mmCIF file of C-alpha atoms and ligand atoms in Angstrom:
data_model
loop_
_atom_site.group_PDB
_atom_site.id
_atom_site.type_symbol
_atom_site.label_atom_id
_atom_site.label_comp_id
_atom_site.label_asym_id
_atom_site.label_seq_id
_atom_site.Cartn_x
_atom_site.Cartn_y
_atom_site.Cartn_z
ATOM 1 C CA MET A 1 0.000 0.000 0.000
ATOM 2 C CA ILE A 2 1.330 3.427 -0.918
ATOM 3 C CA LEU A 3 1.336 5.692 2.130
ATOM 4 C CA PRO A 4 1.436 9.495 2.346
ATOM 5 C CA ILE A 5 4.877 10.915 3.123
ATOM 6 C CA TYR A 6 5.070 13.127 6.191
ATOM 7 C CA LEU A 7 6.366 16.617 5.528
ATOM 8 C CA LEU A 8 8.814 18.761 7.411
ATOM 9 C CA GLY A 9 6.854 20.252 10.330
ATOM 10 C CA THR A 10 5.253 17.007 11.489
ATOM 11 C CA ASP A 11 6.341 15.986 14.989
ATOM 12 C CA VAL A 12 7.111 12.364 14.151
ATOM 13 C CA LEU A 13 10.041 13.435 11.931
ATOM 14 C CA ARG A 14 11.719 14.817 15.057
ATOM 15 C CA GLU A 15 11.186 11.799 17.289
ATOM 16 C CA ILE A 16 13.895 9.282 18.089
ATOM 17 C CA ALA A 17 12.610 5.988 16.742
ATOM 18 C CA LEU A 18 12.584 2.781 18.779
ATOM 19 C CA ASP A 19 14.210 -0.580 18.135
ATOM 20 C CA VAL A 20 11.984 -3.223 16.593
ATOM 21 C CA GLU A 21 11.843 -6.047 19.145
ATOM 22 C CA LYS A 22 10.744 -8.977 17.035
ATOM 23 C CA ASP A 23 9.737 -10.052 13.582
ATOM 24 C CA SER A 24 6.007 -10.063 12.885
ATOM 25 C CA PRO A 25 3.670 -10.114 9.866
ATOM 26 C CA GLU A 26 2.943 -6.444 10.651
ATOM 27 C CA ILE A 27 6.630 -5.500 10.363
ATOM 28 C CA GLN A 28 6.958 -7.400 7.072
ATOM 29 C CA GLN A 29 3.856 -5.595 5.758
ATOM 30 C CA LEU A 30 5.287 -2.253 6.913
ATOM 31 C CA ILE A 31 8.545 -3.000 5.059
ATOM 32 C CA ASP A 32 6.609 -3.860 1.869
ATOM 33 C CA ASP A 33 4.532 -0.675 2.179
ATOM 34 C CA MET A 34 7.637 1.449 2.688
ATOM 35 C CA ILE A 35 9.363 -0.026 -0.369
ATOM 36 C CA GLU A 36 6.235 0.514 -2.458
ATOM 37 C CA THR A 37 5.893 4.090 -1.167
ATOM 38 C CA MET A 38 9.575 4.845 -1.863
ATOM 39 C CA HIS A 39 9.316 3.528 -5.415
ATOM 40 C CA ALA A 40 6.051 5.376 -6.111
ATOM 41 C CA ALA A 41 7.647 8.662 -5.001
ATOM 42 C CA LYS A 42 10.815 7.892 -7.026
ATOM 43 C CA GLY A 43 12.925 8.047 -3.889
ATOM 44 C CA ILE A 44 16.152 6.128 -3.245
ATOM 45 C CA GLY A 45 15.573 5.856 0.502
ATOM 46 C CA LEU A 46 12.726 6.085 3.009
ATOM 47 C CA ALA A 47 12.694 5.899 6.805
ATOM 48 C CA ALA A 48 9.757 4.835 9.015
ATOM 49 C CA PRO A 49 9.223 8.321 10.559
ATOM 50 C CA GLN A 50 8.549 9.604 7.025
ATOM 51 C CA ILE A 51 5.354 7.572 6.961
ATOM 52 C CA GLY A 52 4.454 8.516 10.517
ATOM 53 C CA ARG A 53 5.961 5.507 12.301
ATOM 54 C CA THR A 54 8.461 5.273 15.136
ATOM 55 C CA GLU A 55 10.326 2.053 14.305
ATOM 56 C CA ARG A 56 14.090 2.161 13.710
ATOM 57 C CA LEU A 57 13.598 0.993 10.158
ATOM 58 C CA PHE A 58 14.623 2.352 6.780
ATOM 59 C CA VAL A 59 14.708 1.080 3.235
ATOM 60 C CA VAL A 60 17.119 1.971 0.437
ATOM 61 C CA ASP A 61 17.048 1.332 -3.299
ATOM 62 C CA VAL A 62 19.851 2.956 -5.260
ATOM 63 C CA SER A 63 19.314 0.786 -8.356
ATOM 64 C CA PRO A 64 18.501 3.920 -10.447
ATOM 65 C CA MET A 65 22.201 4.751 -9.927
ATOM 66 C CA GLU A 66 23.501 1.340 -10.933
ATOM 67 C CA GLU A 67 25.554 2.790 -13.801
ATOM 68 C CA ASP A 68 27.510 4.958 -11.374
ATOM 69 C CA PHE A 69 28.437 1.824 -9.433
ATOM 70 C CA VAL A 70 29.547 0.038 -12.581
ATOM 71 C CA GLU A 71 31.642 3.052 -13.618
ATOM 72 C CA ALA A 72 33.263 3.182 -10.189
ATOM 73 C CA GLY A 73 34.056 -0.530 -10.439
ATOM 74 C CA MET A 74 31.861 -1.243 -7.408
ATOM 75 C CA GLU A 75 29.388 -4.041 -7.039
ATOM 76 C CA LEU A 76 25.857 -3.015 -6.172
ATOM 77 C CA PRO A 77 24.328 -5.336 -3.549
ATOM 78 C CA GLY A 78 20.809 -6.627 -4.213
ATOM 79 C CA GLN A 79 18.272 -3.818 -4.019
ATOM 80 C CA PRO A 80 16.104 -2.807 -2.226
ATOM 81 C CA MET A 81 17.915 -3.097 1.104
ATOM 82 C CA VAL A 82 16.175 -3.117 4.485
ATOM 83 C CA PHE A 83 17.822 -1.857 7.676
ATOM 84 C CA LEU A 84 16.350 -2.565 11.110
ATOM 85 C CA ASN A 85 17.795 -1.268 14.408
ATOM 86 C CA ALA A 86 20.855 0.079 12.591
ATOM 87 C CA GLU A 87 23.822 1.292 14.560
ATOM 88 C CA ILE A 88 26.849 3.100 13.145
ATOM 89 C CA VAL A 89 29.957 1.421 14.559
ATOM 90 C CA ASP A 90 32.584 3.347 12.625
ATOM 91 C CA GLU A 91 32.827 6.363 10.325
ATOM 92 C CA SER A 92 35.692 7.337 8.037
ATOM 93 C CA GLU A 93 37.731 10.429 8.789
ATOM 94 C CA ASP A 94 37.492 11.448 5.156
ATOM 95 C CA ASP A 95 34.416 13.463 4.271
ATOM 96 C CA SER A 96 32.636 13.869 0.978
ATOM 97 C CA GLU A 97 30.222 16.468 -0.369
ATOM 98 C CA PHE A 98 27.043 15.583 -2.190
ATOM 99 C CA GLU A 99 23.809 17.334 -3.068
ATOM 100 C CA GLU A 100 20.946 15.767 -1.115
ATOM 101 C CA GLY A 101 17.193 15.992 -1.188
ATOM 102 C CA CYS A 102 14.456 14.407 0.911
ATOM 103 C CA LEU A 103 10.927 13.217 0.129
ATOM 104 C CA SER A 104 9.781 15.015 3.319
ATOM 105 C CA ILE A 105 11.277 18.315 2.105
ATOM 106 C CA PRO A 106 10.225 18.403 -1.565
ATOM 107 C CA ASP A 107 12.191 20.390 -4.147
ATOM 108 C CA ILE A 108 15.007 21.470 -1.832
ATOM 109 C CA HIS A 109 18.455 20.236 -2.783
ATOM 110 C CA GLU A 110 21.593 21.256 -0.931
ATOM 111 C CA VAL A 111 25.148 20.056 -0.583
ATOM 112 C CA VAL A 112 25.759 18.142 2.658
ATOM 113 C CA VAL A 113 29.145 17.085 4.025
ATOM 114 C CA ARG A 114 29.259 13.601 5.544
ATOM 115 C CA PRO A 115 31.840 10.884 6.213
ATOM 116 C CA GLU A 116 32.775 9.117 2.977
ATOM 117 C CA ALA A 117 32.334 5.614 4.434
ATOM 118 C CA LEU A 118 30.854 3.903 7.454
ATOM 119 C CA THR A 119 30.470 0.535 9.128
ATOM 120 C CA LEU A 120 26.915 -0.347 10.042
ATOM 121 C CA ARG A 121 25.512 -3.044 12.317
ATOM 122 C CA TYR A 122 21.882 -3.866 11.583
ATOM 123 C CA LEU A 123 19.259 -6.547 11.054
ATOM 124 C CA ASP A 124 18.097 -7.282 7.522
ATOM 125 C CA ARG A 125 14.438 -8.004 6.814
ATOM 126 C CA SER A 126 14.799 -11.641 7.867
ATOM 127 C CA PHE A 127 16.175 -10.334 11.188
ATOM 128 C CA THR A 128 19.652 -11.687 10.416
ATOM 129 C CA PRO A 129 22.343 -9.584 12.153
ATOM 130 C CA ARG A 130 24.830 -8.030 9.739
ATOM 131 C CA GLU A 131 27.849 -5.785 9.971
ATOM 132 C CA GLU A 132 28.974 -4.180 6.738
ATOM 133 C CA ARG A 133 31.159 -1.397 5.421
ATOM 134 C CA PHE A 134 29.518 1.002 2.972
ATOM 135 C CA GLU A 135 31.100 3.735 0.891
ATOM 136 C CA GLY A 136 30.216 6.161 -1.851
ATOM 137 C CA MET A 137 26.553 6.527 -2.794
ATOM 138 C CA LEU A 138 25.301 3.765 -0.482
ATOM 139 C CA ALA A 139 27.117 5.297 2.497
ATOM 140 C CA ARG A 140 25.562 8.636 1.617
ATOM 141 C CA VAL A 141 21.975 7.371 1.388
ATOM 142 C CA ILE A 142 22.329 5.180 4.478
ATOM 143 C CA GLN A 143 23.587 8.107 6.573
ATOM 144 C CA HIS A 144 20.710 10.285 5.393
ATOM 145 C CA GLU A 145 18.151 7.592 6.329
ATOM 146 C CA TYR A 146 19.926 6.759 9.577
ATOM 147 C CA ASP A 147 19.578 10.414 10.547
ATOM 148 C CA HIS A 148 15.800 10.119 10.055
ATOM 149 C CA VAL A 149 15.423 7.426 12.727
ATOM 150 C CA ASP A 150 17.291 9.762 15.089
ATOM 151 C CA GLY A 151 14.935 12.654 14.286
ATOM 152 C CA VAL A 152 17.563 14.470 12.205
ATOM 153 C CA LEU A 153 16.968 15.978 8.742
ATOM 154 C CA PHE A 154 19.539 16.915 6.104
ATOM 155 C CA ILE A 155 18.760 20.603 6.492
ATOM 156 C CA ASP A 156 20.103 20.347 10.061
ATOM 157 C CA HIS A 157 23.568 19.876 8.541
ATOM 158 C CA LEU A 158 23.437 23.182 6.633
ATOM 159 C CA SER A 159 24.949 26.429 7.850
ATOM 160 C CA SER A 160 22.603 28.830 9.642
ATOM 161 C CA PHE A 161 23.215 31.231 6.744
ATOM 162 C CA LYS A 162 21.993 28.663 4.250
ATOM 163 C CA ARG A 163 18.987 27.812 6.403
ATOM 164 C CA ARG A 164 18.073 31.490 6.592
ATOM 165 C CA LEU A 165 18.112 31.665 2.804
ATOM 166 C CA LEU A 166 15.736 28.674 2.674
ATOM 167 C CA LYS A 167 13.490 29.897 5.485
ATOM 168 C CA ARG A 168 10.550 30.940 3.330
ATOM 169 C CA ARG A 169 10.542 27.760 1.240
ATOM 170 C CA LEU A 170 10.833 25.568 4.349
ATOM 171 C CA GLN A 171 7.887 27.388 5.907
ATOM 172 C CA ASP A 172 5.828 26.740 2.769
ATOM 173 C CA ILE A 173 6.568 23.025 3.093
ATOM 174 C CA ARG A 174 5.635 23.020 6.798
ATOM 175 C CA GLU A 175 2.288 24.513 5.813
ATOM 176 C CA GLY A 176 1.732 21.940 3.093
ATOM 177 C CA ARG A 177 2.453 24.127 0.072
ATOM 178 C CA THR A 178 4.550 21.871 -2.142
ATOM 179 C CA GLU A 179 4.720 20.727 -5.732
ATOM 180 C CA ALA A 180 5.256 17.102 -4.686
ATOM 181 C CA ASP A 181 3.820 14.610 -7.179
ATOM 182 C CA TYR A 182 3.065 12.073 -4.427
ATOM 183 C CA ASN A 183 0.666 12.112 -1.473
ATOM 184 C CA VAL A 184 2.026 14.040 1.481
ATOM 185 C CA PHE A 185 0.870 14.592 5.060
ATOM 186 C CA ALA A 186 1.185 18.097 6.493
ATOM 187 C CA LYS A 187 0.897 18.859 10.198
ATOM 188 C CA ASP A 188 -2.197 21.066 10.063
ATOM 189 C CA LYS A 189 -3.721 19.914 6.789
ATOM 190 C CA GLY A 190 -3.452 16.136 6.879
ATOM 191 C CA VAL A 191 -3.171 14.262 3.595
ATOM 192 C CA ILE A 192 -2.646 16.395 0.480
ATOM 193 C CA LYS A 193 -2.855 14.797 -2.938
ATOM 194 C CA PRO A 194 -0.849 16.129 -5.878
HETATM 195 NI NI1 NI B 201 15.030 12.111 3.792
#
């Protein structure tokens, strides 16, 4: 089921999400719904708070960027990927810059500096514990989604100067005025269709 995506301004985006204790049909359904919602909105990542939930769960599908992986001589793991109860155990000292966007903050794209690589401990969708090193585009998307389950948004990483420049546009989004071509949920307006 495709779910509306919660916009900047909704409280749930600022909550710290909670570990998922055990596998259940409900969790598997939630994962399927999140993947479907991400694909429908043409996103490459989606975290549970973005659909109004408080589980430490996010999904990633960078397959639209497969060519970049091939060019970089990197192997793209099977997509989509599911991350439950993720924990960053190590981050590289080297940083990289990349322009990010977010389905909860439509039409805003800004350069964010983040560690180039990280090691992540997590459960996959079959609740198998994994520890893996990610770099490049996957590391970037994973860090963005990981932030979401900690109540952090990419705009929090921008300078206060940059945020001031965006103030008006961010306020529009908080009030539900967006050009998003997918269903969104705004704090005071509820579900808004495109
Ligand atoms: Ni996001």
